[in-house]
Amino acid sequence: MKKIKWTMLAVLTAAVLTACGGNEDNAQSEDKNASKQEEKSQEASMKEMQEKLDKQKVDEKETVAVVNDDKILGKDFNGMLQNAQMSYQMSGQDPTTKEASEQIKQQTIDSLVGQSLIMQEAAEKGYKASEEEVQGQLDEIKKQYEGDDKKFAAALKDAGLTEEELKGQISDSIVSNKYIDKEIKADAATEEEVKAYYDQVKASTPEGQSVPEYEEIKTKIQEQLNDQKKQEVLVKQVEDLKKDAKVEVLI
């Protein structure tokens, strides 16, 4: 009799364990389904966001602005627009709202007009980029792809560029940097300004988070403040150049 009872108990126990195991399997299955649904939802949201972002672009061949005799094309606009959109997203803002999209559009146009004016001024003053300088920077970029021409070509394709267009961008960057280094002068940040900036950062740092000692980051802060000062002078220079320029925005 005892044997029968233990047999029945074993059967019942096995049945309970099987049921529990089934519940665990069901729970795992539900978790997987929920995870897949969440992934699909995220993919759908990302796709929807990208579609909204793409609507802010213009035709690549469209002339978006004319600065004196220099035409700014849609391809240039779209490239800078994408950078602005990413900046908004990285700061936690939605670049697709009506207000944000208008701000991004205006910022993009302003930046392109400013670049055009600086490049025109640099050309008038005789600033140039040599073939050696351009090739040197191009070689540095290619090194990032470990000499793999296929990877480099794929990266160019993803960026919507040809190698010649990339070389043109490198050349413009070299000329622009030469002009800024020589023509844009700003006072260096003082010790008082650097210390004041450090104290401000330290005071605004949440409790529990550490801040490096002043001497450790003093040089970096000074470089940052110097860049800011130079940027302010550059903005003023662009505004001065605009006064004598013919700028027509077409979008």
PDB file of C-alpha atoms in Angstrom:
ATOM      1  CA  MET A   1       0.000   0.000   0.000  1.00  0.00           C
ATOM      2  CA  LYS A   2       2.809   2.338   0.894  1.00  0.00           C
ATOM      3  CA  LYS A   3       4.397   1.540  -2.428  1.00  0.00           C
ATOM      4  CA  ILE A   4       1.249   2.564  -4.251  1.00  0.00           C
ATOM      5  CA  LYS A   5       1.023   5.784  -2.271  1.00  0.00           C
ATOM      6  CA  TRP A   6       4.630   6.710  -3.047  1.00  0.00           C
ATOM      7  CA  THR A   7       4.064   5.903  -6.692  1.00  0.00           C
ATOM      8  CA  MET A   8       1.037   8.149  -6.793  1.00  0.00           C
ATOM      9  CA  LEU A   9       2.980  10.865  -4.974  1.00  0.00           C
ATOM     10  CA  ALA A  10       5.787  10.579  -7.493  1.00  0.00           C
ATOM     11  CA  VAL A  11       3.323  10.914 -10.340  1.00  0.00           C
ATOM     12  CA  LEU A  12       1.670  13.916  -8.724  1.00  0.00           C
ATOM     13  CA  THR A  13       5.052  15.519  -8.016  1.00  0.00           C
ATOM     14  CA  ALA A  14       6.148  14.936 -11.583  1.00  0.00           C
ATOM     15  CA  ALA A  15       2.923  16.459 -12.815  1.00  0.00           C
ATOM     16  CA  VAL A  16       3.416  19.542 -10.637  1.00  0.00           C
ATOM     17  CA  LEU A  17       7.040  19.928 -11.722  1.00  0.00           C
ATOM     18  CA  THR A  18       6.028  19.557 -15.354  1.00  0.00           C
ATOM     19  CA  ALA A  19       3.369  22.197 -14.894  1.00  0.00           C
ATOM     20  CA  CYS A  20       5.880  24.520 -13.234  1.00  0.00           C
ATOM     21  CA  GLY A  21       8.369  23.870 -15.987  1.00  0.00           C
ATOM     22  CA  GLY A  22       5.680  24.635 -18.503  1.00  0.00           C
ATOM     23  CA  ASN A  23       4.942  27.902 -16.735  1.00  0.00           C
ATOM     24  CA  GLU A  24       8.635  28.830 -16.834  1.00  0.00           C
ATOM     25  CA  ASP A  25       8.787  28.002 -20.522  1.00  0.00           C
ATOM     26  CA  ASN A  26       5.682  30.068 -21.095  1.00  0.00           C
ATOM     27  CA  ALA A  27       7.182  32.943 -19.112  1.00  0.00           C
ATOM     28  CA  GLN A  28      10.407  32.769 -21.110  1.00  0.00           C
ATOM     29  CA  SER A  29       8.422  32.611 -24.316  1.00  0.00           C
ATOM     30  CA  GLU A  30       6.373  35.620 -23.241  1.00  0.00           C
ATOM     31  CA  ASP A  31       9.575  37.511 -22.367  1.00  0.00           C
ATOM     32  CA  LYS A  32      11.016  36.739 -25.789  1.00  0.00           C
ATOM     33  CA  ASN A  33       7.811  37.821 -27.494  1.00  0.00           C
ATOM     34  CA  ALA A  34       7.730  41.020 -25.464  1.00  0.00           C
ATOM     35  CA  SER A  35      11.371  41.672 -26.336  1.00  0.00           C
ATOM     36  CA  LYS A  36      10.694  41.105 -30.034  1.00  0.00           C
ATOM     37  CA  GLN A  37       7.660  43.374 -29.904  1.00  0.00           C
ATOM     38  CA  GLU A  38       9.742  46.055 -28.200  1.00  0.00           C
ATOM     39  CA  GLU A  39      12.448  45.719 -30.867  1.00  0.00           C
ATOM     40  CA  LYS A  40       9.838  46.003 -33.611  1.00  0.00           C
ATOM     41  CA  SER A  41       8.355  49.039 -31.899  1.00  0.00           C
ATOM     42  CA  GLN A  42      11.780  50.675 -31.642  1.00  0.00           C
ATOM     43  CA  GLU A  43      12.531  49.878 -35.283  1.00  0.00           C
ATOM     44  CA  ALA A  44       9.198  51.370 -36.318  1.00  0.00           C
ATOM     45  CA  SER A  45       9.875  54.505 -34.251  1.00  0.00           C
ATOM     46  CA  MET A  46      13.356  54.874 -35.733  1.00  0.00           C
ATOM     47  CA  LYS A  47      11.996  54.406 -39.237  1.00  0.00           C
ATOM     48  CA  GLU A  48       9.294  56.993 -38.604  1.00  0.00           C
ATOM     49  CA  MET A  49      11.866  59.428 -37.190  1.00  0.00           C
ATOM     50  CA  GLN A  50      14.181  58.932 -40.178  1.00  0.00           C
ATOM     51  CA  GLU A  51      11.320  59.568 -42.587  1.00  0.00           C
ATOM     52  CA  LYS A  52      10.557  62.841 -40.801  1.00  0.00           C
ATOM     53  CA  LEU A  53      14.239  63.814 -40.885  1.00  0.00           C
ATOM     54  CA  ASP A  54      14.492  63.003 -44.587  1.00  0.00           C
ATOM     55  CA  LYS A  55      11.541  65.285 -45.317  1.00  0.00           C
ATOM     56  CA  GLN A  56      13.674  68.225 -44.167  1.00  0.00           C
ATOM     57  CA  LYS A  57      16.162  67.535 -46.957  1.00  0.00           C
ATOM     58  CA  VAL A  58      16.048  69.149 -50.387  1.00  0.00           C
ATOM     59  CA  ASP A  59      16.960  67.965 -53.867  1.00  0.00           C
ATOM     60  CA  GLU A  60      20.742  67.570 -54.083  1.00  0.00           C
ATOM     61  CA  LYS A  61      20.958  69.583 -57.308  1.00  0.00           C
ATOM     62  CA  GLU A  62      18.723  72.403 -56.098  1.00  0.00           C
ATOM     63  CA  THR A  63      20.357  75.775 -55.473  1.00  0.00           C
ATOM     64  CA  VAL A  64      19.482  76.687 -51.891  1.00  0.00           C
ATOM     65  CA  ALA A  65      21.368  79.986 -51.728  1.00  0.00           C
ATOM     66  CA  VAL A  66      23.629  82.256 -53.740  1.00  0.00           C
ATOM     67  CA  VAL A  67      26.430  84.136 -51.985  1.00  0.00           C
ATOM     68  CA  ASN A  68      27.786  86.743 -54.381  1.00  0.00           C
ATOM     69  CA  ASP A  69      28.383  84.419 -57.366  1.00  0.00           C
ATOM     70  CA  ASP A  70      28.848  81.261 -55.308  1.00  0.00           C
ATOM     71  CA  LYS A  71      25.972  78.778 -55.523  1.00  0.00           C
ATOM     72  CA  ILE A  72      25.227  76.556 -52.533  1.00  0.00           C
ATOM     73  CA  LEU A  73      23.617  73.305 -53.620  1.00  0.00           C
ATOM     74  CA  GLY A  74      21.189  70.977 -51.918  1.00  0.00           C
ATOM     75  CA  LYS A  75      23.862  68.335 -51.463  1.00  0.00           C
ATOM     76  CA  ASP A  76      25.868  70.692 -49.241  1.00  0.00           C
ATOM     77  CA  PHE A  77      22.709  71.722 -47.399  1.00  0.00           C
ATOM     78  CA  ASN A  78      21.685  68.120 -46.723  1.00  0.00           C
ATOM     79  CA  GLY A  79      25.115  67.203 -45.382  1.00  0.00           C
ATOM     80  CA  MET A  80      25.200  70.037 -42.875  1.00  0.00           C
ATOM     81  CA  LEU A  81      21.516  69.567 -42.078  1.00  0.00           C
ATOM     82  CA  GLN A  82      22.211  65.991 -41.018  1.00  0.00           C
ATOM     83  CA  ASN A  83      24.927  67.155 -38.616  1.00  0.00           C
ATOM     84  CA  ALA A  84      22.537  69.678 -37.065  1.00  0.00           C
ATOM     85  CA  GLN A  85      19.816  67.050 -36.703  1.00  0.00           C
ATOM     86  CA  MET A  86      22.245  64.717 -34.934  1.00  0.00           C
ATOM     87  CA  SER A  87      23.305  67.503 -32.566  1.00  0.00           C
ATOM     88  CA  TYR A  88      19.691  68.078 -31.588  1.00  0.00           C
ATOM     89  CA  GLN A  89      19.130  64.377 -30.979  1.00  0.00           C
ATOM     90  CA  MET A  90      22.313  64.035 -28.919  1.00  0.00           C
ATOM     91  CA  SER A  91      21.138  66.892 -26.697  1.00  0.00           C
ATOM     92  CA  GLY A  92      17.831  65.105 -26.125  1.00  0.00           C
ATOM     93  CA  GLN A  93      15.758  67.351 -28.388  1.00  0.00           C
ATOM     94  CA  ASP A  94      13.367  66.319 -31.137  1.00  0.00           C
ATOM     95  CA  PRO A  95      14.630  67.814 -34.423  1.00  0.00           C
ATOM     96  CA  THR A  96      11.366  67.061 -36.216  1.00  0.00           C
ATOM     97  CA  THR A  97       9.083  69.495 -34.385  1.00  0.00           C
ATOM     98  CA  LYS A  98       7.986  72.521 -36.396  1.00  0.00           C
ATOM     99  CA  GLU A  99       9.982  74.938 -34.252  1.00  0.00           C
ATOM    100  CA  ALA A 100      13.122  72.784 -34.215  1.00  0.00           C
ATOM    101  CA  SER A 101      13.003  72.095 -37.956  1.00  0.00           C
ATOM    102  CA  GLU A 102      12.804  75.832 -38.683  1.00  0.00           C
ATOM    103  CA  GLN A 103      15.710  76.535 -36.340  1.00  0.00           C
ATOM    104  CA  ILE A 104      17.805  73.762 -37.884  1.00  0.00           C
ATOM    105  CA  LYS A 105      17.055  75.000 -41.388  1.00  0.00           C
ATOM    106  CA  GLN A 106      18.085  78.558 -40.486  1.00  0.00           C
ATOM    107  CA  GLN A 107      21.223  77.409 -38.664  1.00  0.00           C
ATOM    108  CA  THR A 108      22.207  75.276 -41.643  1.00  0.00           C
ATOM    109  CA  ILE A 109      21.737  78.117 -44.115  1.00  0.00           C
ATOM    110  CA  ASP A 110      23.613  80.559 -41.861  1.00  0.00           C
ATOM    111  CA  SER A 111      26.526  78.132 -41.510  1.00  0.00           C
ATOM    112  CA  LEU A 112      26.751  77.506 -45.253  1.00  0.00           C
ATOM    113  CA  VAL A 113      26.584  81.225 -46.052  1.00  0.00           C
ATOM    114  CA  GLY A 114      29.264  81.907 -43.455  1.00  0.00           C
ATOM    115  CA  GLN A 115      31.511  79.201 -44.877  1.00  0.00           C
ATOM    116  CA  SER A 116      31.075  80.564 -48.377  1.00  0.00           C
ATOM    117  CA  LEU A 117      31.975  84.094 -47.293  1.00  0.00           C
ATOM    118  CA  ILE A 118      35.071  82.889 -45.434  1.00  0.00           C
ATOM    119  CA  MET A 119      36.216  80.802 -48.411  1.00  0.00           C
ATOM    120  CA  GLN A 120      35.727  83.749 -50.775  1.00  0.00           C
ATOM    121  CA  GLU A 121      37.673  86.040 -48.460  1.00  0.00           C
ATOM    122  CA  ALA A 122      40.419  83.429 -48.101  1.00  0.00           C
ATOM    123  CA  ALA A 123      40.693  83.074 -51.885  1.00  0.00           C
ATOM    124  CA  GLU A 124      40.973  86.847 -52.293  1.00  0.00           C
ATOM    125  CA  LYS A 125      43.809  86.890 -49.778  1.00  0.00           C
ATOM    126  CA  GLY A 126      45.612  84.102 -51.617  1.00  0.00           C
ATOM    127  CA  TYR A 127      45.191  81.203 -49.210  1.00  0.00           C
ATOM    128  CA  LYS A 128      45.535  77.833 -50.941  1.00  0.00           C
ATOM    129  CA  ALA A 129      45.883  74.133 -50.196  1.00  0.00           C
ATOM    130  CA  SER A 130      48.681  72.286 -51.956  1.00  0.00           C
ATOM    131  CA  GLU A 131      48.164  68.884 -53.542  1.00  0.00           C
ATOM    132  CA  GLU A 132      50.635  67.451 -51.030  1.00  0.00           C
ATOM    133  CA  GLU A 133      48.622  68.811 -48.090  1.00  0.00           C
ATOM    134  CA  VAL A 134      45.370  67.430 -49.456  1.00  0.00           C
ATOM    135  CA  GLN A 135      46.866  64.041 -50.271  1.00  0.00           C
ATOM    136  CA  GLY A 136      48.470  63.870 -46.838  1.00  0.00           C
ATOM    137  CA  GLN A 137      45.150  64.313 -45.076  1.00  0.00           C
ATOM    138  CA  LEU A 138      43.448  61.909 -47.469  1.00  0.00           C
ATOM    139  CA  ASP A 139      46.069  59.277 -46.656  1.00  0.00           C
ATOM    140  CA  GLU A 140      45.429  59.799 -42.937  1.00  0.00           C
ATOM    141  CA  ILE A 141      41.722  59.200 -43.494  1.00  0.00           C
ATOM    142  CA  LYS A 142      42.440  56.051 -45.496  1.00  0.00           C
ATOM    143  CA  LYS A 143      44.605  54.718 -42.661  1.00  0.00           C
ATOM    144  CA  GLN A 144      41.449  54.458 -40.569  1.00  0.00           C
ATOM    145  CA  TYR A 145      40.336  51.720 -42.958  1.00  0.00           C
ATOM    146  CA  GLU A 146      43.616  49.819 -42.603  1.00  0.00           C
ATOM    147  CA  GLY A 147      44.440  50.133 -46.274  1.00  0.00           C
ATOM    148  CA  ASP A 148      41.250  48.345 -47.295  1.00  0.00           C
ATOM    149  CA  ASP A 149      40.117  50.160 -50.443  1.00  0.00           C
ATOM    150  CA  LYS A 150      36.760  48.383 -50.424  1.00  0.00           C
ATOM    151  CA  LYS A 151      35.959  49.585 -46.902  1.00  0.00           C
ATOM    152  CA  PHE A 152      37.032  53.103 -47.821  1.00  0.00           C
ATOM    153  CA  ALA A 153      34.899  53.028 -50.981  1.00  0.00           C
ATOM    154  CA  ALA A 154      31.929  51.763 -48.961  1.00  0.00           C
ATOM    155  CA  ALA A 155      32.377  54.585 -46.447  1.00  0.00           C
ATOM    156  CA  LEU A 156      32.453  57.132 -49.265  1.00  0.00           C
ATOM    157  CA  LYS A 157      29.290  55.642 -50.724  1.00  0.00           C
ATOM    158  CA  ASP A 158      27.526  55.794 -47.355  1.00  0.00           C
ATOM    159  CA  ALA A 159      28.512  59.455 -47.064  1.00  0.00           C
ATOM    160  CA  GLY A 160      27.280  60.136 -50.594  1.00  0.00           C
ATOM    161  CA  LEU A 161      30.718  61.303 -51.715  1.00  0.00           C
ATOM    162  CA  THR A 162      33.211  60.536 -54.440  1.00  0.00           C
ATOM    163  CA  GLU A 163      36.920  60.603 -53.651  1.00  0.00           C
ATOM    164  CA  GLU A 164      37.289  63.823 -55.641  1.00  0.00           C
ATOM    165  CA  GLU A 165      34.502  65.449 -53.637  1.00  0.00           C
ATOM    166  CA  LEU A 166      36.189  64.364 -50.418  1.00  0.00           C
ATOM    167  CA  LYS A 167      39.459  65.878 -51.622  1.00  0.00           C
ATOM    168  CA  GLY A 168      37.574  69.084 -52.359  1.00  0.00           C
ATOM    169  CA  GLN A 169      36.237  69.152 -48.808  1.00  0.00           C
ATOM    170  CA  ILE A 170      39.718  68.514 -47.430  1.00  0.00           C
ATOM    171  CA  SER A 171      41.092  71.356 -49.538  1.00  0.00           C
ATOM    172  CA  ASP A 172      38.395  73.741 -48.311  1.00  0.00           C
ATOM    173  CA  SER A 173      39.101  72.727 -44.724  1.00  0.00           C
ATOM    174  CA  ILE A 174      42.832  73.385 -45.112  1.00  0.00           C
ATOM    175  CA  VAL A 175      42.237  76.791 -46.702  1.00  0.00           C
ATOM    176  CA  SER A 176      39.672  77.730 -44.051  1.00  0.00           C
ATOM    177  CA  ASN A 177      42.000  76.719 -41.218  1.00  0.00           C
ATOM    178  CA  LYS A 178      44.894  78.681 -42.708  1.00  0.00           C
ATOM    179  CA  TYR A 179      42.708  81.759 -43.018  1.00  0.00           C
ATOM    180  CA  ILE A 180      41.363  81.469 -39.475  1.00  0.00           C
ATOM    181  CA  ASP A 181      44.821  80.867 -37.992  1.00  0.00           C
ATOM    182  CA  LYS A 182      46.260  83.958 -39.686  1.00  0.00           C
ATOM    183  CA  GLU A 183      43.348  86.372 -39.913  1.00  0.00           C
ATOM    184  CA  ILE A 184      41.185  85.691 -36.864  1.00  0.00           C
ATOM    185  CA  LYS A 185      42.873  87.057 -33.770  1.00  0.00           C
ATOM    186  CA  ALA A 186      41.448  86.824 -30.283  1.00  0.00           C
ATOM    187  CA  ASP A 187      42.836  87.565 -26.843  1.00  0.00           C
ATOM    188  CA  ALA A 188      43.959  84.496 -24.931  1.00  0.00           C
ATOM    189  CA  ALA A 189      41.924  83.480 -21.906  1.00  0.00           C
ATOM    190  CA  THR A 190      43.347  84.929 -18.711  1.00  0.00           C
ATOM    191  CA  GLU A 191      44.169  82.952 -15.581  1.00  0.00           C
ATOM    192  CA  GLU A 192      41.195  84.619 -13.879  1.00  0.00           C
ATOM    193  CA  GLU A 193      38.815  83.540 -16.660  1.00  0.00           C
ATOM    194  CA  VAL A 194      40.107  79.976 -16.583  1.00  0.00           C
ATOM    195  CA  LYS A 195      39.764  79.766 -12.792  1.00  0.00           C
ATOM    196  CA  ALA A 196      36.292  81.313 -12.875  1.00  0.00           C
ATOM    197  CA  TYR A 197      35.182  78.757 -15.467  1.00  0.00           C
ATOM    198  CA  TYR A 198      36.592  75.923 -13.356  1.00  0.00           C
ATOM    199  CA  ASP A 199      34.834  77.181 -10.228  1.00  0.00           C
ATOM    200  CA  GLN A 200      31.554  77.438 -12.135  1.00  0.00           C
ATOM    201  CA  VAL A 201      31.837  73.869 -13.394  1.00  0.00           C
ATOM    202  CA  LYS A 202      32.769  72.613  -9.937  1.00  0.00           C
ATOM    203  CA  ALA A 203      29.845  74.419  -8.302  1.00  0.00           C
ATOM    204  CA  SER A 204      27.359  72.999 -10.814  1.00  0.00           C
ATOM    205  CA  THR A 205      28.645  69.424 -10.568  1.00  0.00           C
ATOM    206  CA  PRO A 206      26.087  67.135  -8.867  1.00  0.00           C
ATOM    207  CA  GLU A 207      26.939  65.961  -5.380  1.00  0.00           C
ATOM    208  CA  GLY A 208      28.798  62.673  -5.402  1.00  0.00           C
ATOM    209  CA  GLN A 209      30.537  63.316  -8.711  1.00  0.00           C
ATOM    210  CA  SER A 210      34.206  64.214  -8.602  1.00  0.00           C
ATOM    211  CA  VAL A 211      35.903  67.027 -10.490  1.00  0.00           C
ATOM    212  CA  PRO A 212      39.612  66.829 -11.412  1.00  0.00           C
ATOM    213  CA  GLU A 213      41.946  69.188  -9.616  1.00  0.00           C
ATOM    214  CA  TYR A 214      42.328  72.613 -11.198  1.00  0.00           C
ATOM    215  CA  GLU A 215      45.962  72.118 -12.192  1.00  0.00           C
ATOM    216  CA  GLU A 216      45.094  68.861 -13.960  1.00  0.00           C
ATOM    217  CA  ILE A 217      42.628  70.428 -16.397  1.00  0.00           C
ATOM    218  CA  LYS A 218      43.707  74.068 -16.457  1.00  0.00           C
ATOM    219  CA  THR A 219      45.356  73.743 -19.875  1.00  0.00           C
ATOM    220  CA  LYS A 220      42.317  72.065 -21.433  1.00  0.00           C
ATOM    221  CA  ILE A 221      39.996  74.731 -20.057  1.00  0.00           C
ATOM    222  CA  GLN A 222      42.244  77.465 -21.414  1.00  0.00           C
ATOM    223  CA  GLU A 223      42.267  75.849 -24.867  1.00  0.00           C
ATOM    224  CA  GLN A 224      38.482  75.577 -24.795  1.00  0.00           C
ATOM    225  CA  LEU A 225      38.044  79.217 -23.792  1.00  0.00           C
ATOM    226  CA  ASN A 226      40.548  80.320 -26.438  1.00  0.00           C
ATOM    227  CA  ASP A 227      38.554  78.429 -29.080  1.00  0.00           C
ATOM    228  CA  GLN A 228      35.352  80.090 -27.880  1.00  0.00           C
ATOM    229  CA  LYS A 229      36.921  83.538 -28.094  1.00  0.00           C
ATOM    230  CA  LYS A 230      38.200  82.828 -31.589  1.00  0.00           C
ATOM    231  CA  GLN A 231      34.780  81.549 -32.632  1.00  0.00           C
ATOM    232  CA  GLU A 232      33.183  84.774 -31.400  1.00  0.00           C
ATOM    233  CA  VAL A 233      35.614  86.830 -33.480  1.00  0.00           C
ATOM    234  CA  LEU A 234      34.950  84.595 -36.491  1.00  0.00           C
ATOM    235  CA  VAL A 235      31.185  85.108 -36.153  1.00  0.00           C
ATOM    236  CA  LYS A 236      31.716  88.867 -36.073  1.00  0.00           C
ATOM    237  CA  GLN A 237      33.946  88.618 -39.144  1.00  0.00           C
ATOM    238  CA  VAL A 238      31.205  86.749 -41.019  1.00  0.00           C
ATOM    239  CA  GLU A 239      28.658  89.399 -40.042  1.00  0.00           C
ATOM    240  CA  ASP A 240      31.000  92.111 -41.342  1.00  0.00           C
ATOM    241  CA  LEU A 241      31.493  90.241 -44.622  1.00  0.00           C
ATOM    242  CA  LYS A 242      27.719  89.890 -45.005  1.00  0.00           C
ATOM    243  CA  LYS A 243      27.322  93.671 -45.008  1.00  0.00           C
ATOM    244  CA  ASP A 244      29.162  93.959 -48.327  1.00  0.00           C
ATOM    245  CA  ALA A 245      27.923  90.682 -49.804  1.00  0.00           C
ATOM    246  CA  LYS A 246      24.932  89.797 -51.925  1.00  0.00           C
ATOM    247  CA  VAL A 247      23.218  86.871 -50.230  1.00  0.00           C
ATOM    248  CA  GLU A 248      20.085  85.308 -51.692  1.00  0.00           C
ATOM    249  CA  VAL A 249      18.404  82.423 -49.870  1.00  0.00           C
ATOM    250  CA  LEU A 250      16.155  80.384 -52.159  1.00  0.00           C
ATOM    251  CA  ILE A 251      14.505  77.907 -49.778  1.00  0.00           C
TER     252      ILE A 251
END
